[in-house]
Amino acid sequence: MVLDIQLHEFHALTQRTRYTYGGTHAIRFSLTVLDATSGAVLEPARVIQADLKAFGGGEALAAEARGETQKVRITDHLAKVVLFEMTRPRDFLPDQATATEVAAAPAAETPAVVQ
């Protein structure tokens, strides 16, 4: 299996914004699952909105002191989103939840991510 991921939108915070009031890391991508041997599409492309709350001010400084840089937080968040997308049941869950809600939810709670 091969994952074809096409990035549509990525916006992290500037240092100035990060150290003042924070915001949102805007992340949107499409995910297509392909057969590794033939290249045939196993699952058609779906767009995933994976926004992540960005820390600001003191919260950003404290996170950075713990080693939680923007890169670390975004990478961890995207790993959780892709893992969820690849393991979630697709036939009976509602489609209202966002990837951000999924990544923040405990493992027992697995709302749908697809938009």
mmCIF file of C-alpha atoms in Angstrom:
data_model
loop_
_atom_site.group_PDB
_atom_site.id
_atom_site.type_symbol
_atom_site.label_atom_id
_atom_site.label_comp_id
_atom_site.label_asym_id
_atom_site.label_seq_id
_atom_site.Cartn_x
_atom_site.Cartn_y
_atom_site.Cartn_z
ATOM 1 C CA MET A 1 0.000 0.000 0.000
ATOM 2 C CA VAL A 2 1.186 3.504 -0.869
ATOM 3 C CA LEU A 3 -0.273 6.732 0.461
ATOM 4 C CA ASP A 4 -0.374 9.571 -2.043
ATOM 5 C CA ILE A 5 -0.681 12.777 -0.031
ATOM 6 C CA GLN A 6 -1.170 16.097 -1.799
ATOM 7 C CA LEU A 7 -0.841 19.188 0.371
ATOM 8 C CA HIS A 8 -3.466 21.849 -0.406
ATOM 9 C CA GLU A 9 -2.882 24.285 2.452
ATOM 10 C CA PHE A 10 -0.276 24.696 5.161
ATOM 11 C CA HIS A 11 0.087 27.753 7.344
ATOM 12 C CA ALA A 12 2.036 27.832 10.597
ATOM 13 C CA LEU A 13 2.553 30.906 12.751
ATOM 14 C CA THR A 14 5.261 33.512 12.445
ATOM 15 C CA GLN A 15 7.451 33.967 15.510
ATOM 16 C CA ARG A 16 5.786 37.308 16.229
ATOM 17 C CA THR A 17 2.288 35.808 16.229
ATOM 18 C CA ARG A 18 3.425 32.770 18.168
ATOM 19 C CA TYR A 19 4.894 34.796 20.990
ATOM 20 C CA THR A 20 1.895 37.122 21.275
ATOM 21 C CA TYR A 21 -1.577 35.665 20.819
ATOM 22 C CA GLY A 22 -1.310 32.329 18.969
ATOM 23 C CA GLY A 23 -3.783 31.163 16.371
ATOM 24 C CA THR A 24 -4.303 28.104 14.196
ATOM 25 C CA HIS A 25 -1.970 25.949 12.139
ATOM 26 C CA ALA A 26 -4.066 25.523 8.976
ATOM 27 C CA ILE A 27 -3.465 22.158 7.307
ATOM 28 C CA ARG A 28 -5.511 20.626 4.479
ATOM 29 C CA PHE A 29 -4.467 17.723 2.292
ATOM 30 C CA SER A 30 -5.890 14.966 0.118
ATOM 31 C CA LEU A 31 -5.113 11.320 0.768
ATOM 32 C CA THR A 32 -5.313 8.559 -1.846
ATOM 33 C CA VAL A 33 -4.515 4.917 -1.091
ATOM 34 C CA LEU A 34 -2.756 3.061 -3.914
ATOM 35 C CA ASP A 35 -1.703 -0.555 -4.451
ATOM 36 C CA ALA A 36 2.092 -0.639 -4.056
ATOM 37 C CA THR A 37 2.573 -3.114 -6.903
ATOM 38 C CA SER A 38 0.120 -2.029 -9.560
ATOM 39 C CA GLY A 39 -0.498 1.598 -8.590
ATOM 40 C CA ALA A 40 -4.243 0.935 -8.757
ATOM 41 C CA VAL A 41 -6.412 3.172 -6.575
ATOM 42 C CA LEU A 42 -7.610 1.220 -3.533
ATOM 43 C CA GLU A 43 -9.344 4.199 -1.926
ATOM 44 C CA PRO A 44 -10.094 7.367 -3.893
ATOM 45 C CA ALA A 45 -8.765 10.728 -2.773
ATOM 46 C CA ARG A 46 -10.469 12.386 0.167
ATOM 47 C CA VAL A 47 -9.771 15.856 1.505
ATOM 48 C CA ILE A 48 -8.759 16.041 5.145
ATOM 49 C CA GLN A 49 -8.856 19.255 7.155
ATOM 50 C CA ALA A 50 -6.314 18.823 9.954
ATOM 51 C CA ASP A 51 -6.111 22.235 11.636
ATOM 52 C CA LEU A 52 -4.289 22.422 14.955
ATOM 53 C CA LYS A 53 -4.629 25.065 17.669
ATOM 54 C CA ALA A 54 -1.373 26.993 17.847
ATOM 55 C CA PHE A 55 -0.051 28.060 21.200
ATOM 56 C CA GLY A 56 0.525 31.728 21.860
ATOM 57 C CA GLY A 57 2.333 33.858 24.424
ATOM 58 C CA GLY A 58 3.311 32.113 27.650
ATOM 59 C CA GLU A 59 1.794 28.839 26.497
ATOM 60 C CA ALA A 60 4.087 28.856 23.434
ATOM 61 C CA LEU A 61 7.139 29.662 25.546
ATOM 62 C CA ALA A 62 6.337 26.872 28.021
ATOM 63 C CA ALA A 63 5.792 24.360 25.203
ATOM 64 C CA GLU A 64 9.083 25.304 23.597
ATOM 65 C CA ALA A 65 10.871 24.903 26.934
ATOM 66 C CA ARG A 66 9.487 21.335 27.073
ATOM 67 C CA GLY A 67 10.793 20.700 23.549
ATOM 68 C CA GLU A 68 7.359 21.005 21.934
ATOM 69 C CA THR A 69 8.287 23.223 19.002
ATOM 70 C CA GLN A 70 5.767 24.002 16.256
ATOM 71 C CA LYS A 71 7.438 21.344 14.104
ATOM 72 C CA VAL A 72 7.179 18.695 16.832
ATOM 73 C CA ARG A 73 3.516 19.487 17.559
ATOM 74 C CA ILE A 74 2.488 19.595 13.885
ATOM 75 C CA THR A 75 4.379 16.391 13.022
ATOM 76 C CA ASP A 76 2.807 14.530 15.960
ATOM 77 C CA HIS A 77 -0.639 15.848 15.072
ATOM 78 C CA LEU A 78 -0.352 14.785 11.417
ATOM 79 C CA ALA A 79 0.887 11.323 12.391
ATOM 80 C CA LYS A 80 -2.228 10.871 14.564
ATOM 81 C CA VAL A 81 -4.527 12.142 11.817
ATOM 82 C CA VAL A 82 -3.061 9.813 9.162
ATOM 83 C CA LEU A 83 -3.134 6.845 11.564
ATOM 84 C CA PHE A 84 -6.778 7.543 12.328
ATOM 85 C CA GLU A 85 -7.636 7.902 8.642
ATOM 86 C CA MET A 86 -6.040 4.564 7.844
ATOM 87 C CA THR A 87 -7.652 2.627 10.699
ATOM 88 C CA ARG A 88 -11.109 4.137 11.164
ATOM 89 C CA PRO A 89 -14.272 2.292 10.129
ATOM 90 C CA ARG A 90 -15.680 4.065 7.103
ATOM 91 C CA ASP A 91 -19.220 2.749 6.758
ATOM 92 C CA PHE A 92 -21.122 3.860 9.838
ATOM 93 C CA LEU A 93 -19.493 6.842 11.556
ATOM 94 C CA PRO A 94 -20.848 10.364 11.054
ATOM 95 C CA ASP A 95 -18.745 12.694 8.905
ATOM 96 C CA GLN A 96 -19.141 15.856 11.020
ATOM 97 C CA ALA A 97 -15.971 15.619 13.111
ATOM 98 C CA THR A 98 -12.755 17.302 12.042
ATOM 99 C CA ALA A 99 -9.255 15.886 12.124
ATOM 100 C CA THR A 100 -8.450 18.343 14.905
ATOM 101 C CA GLU A 101 -11.176 16.826 17.083
ATOM 102 C CA VAL A 102 -9.929 13.335 16.280
ATOM 103 C CA ALA A 103 -6.319 14.062 17.203
ATOM 104 C CA ALA A 104 -7.426 15.639 20.494
ATOM 105 C CA ALA A 105 -9.847 12.829 21.417
ATOM 106 C CA PRO A 106 -8.864 9.895 23.663
ATOM 107 C CA ALA A 107 -8.247 6.631 21.810
ATOM 108 C CA ALA A 108 -11.721 5.299 22.713
ATOM 109 C CA GLU A 109 -13.395 8.214 20.931
ATOM 110 C CA THR A 110 -12.940 8.007 17.166
ATOM 111 C CA PRO A 111 -15.205 10.405 15.254
ATOM 112 C CA ALA A 112 -14.966 10.551 11.472
ATOM 113 C CA VAL A 113 -12.542 12.950 9.806
ATOM 114 C CA VAL A 114 -13.440 13.121 6.119
ATOM 115 C CA GLN A 115 -14.785 16.375 4.723
#
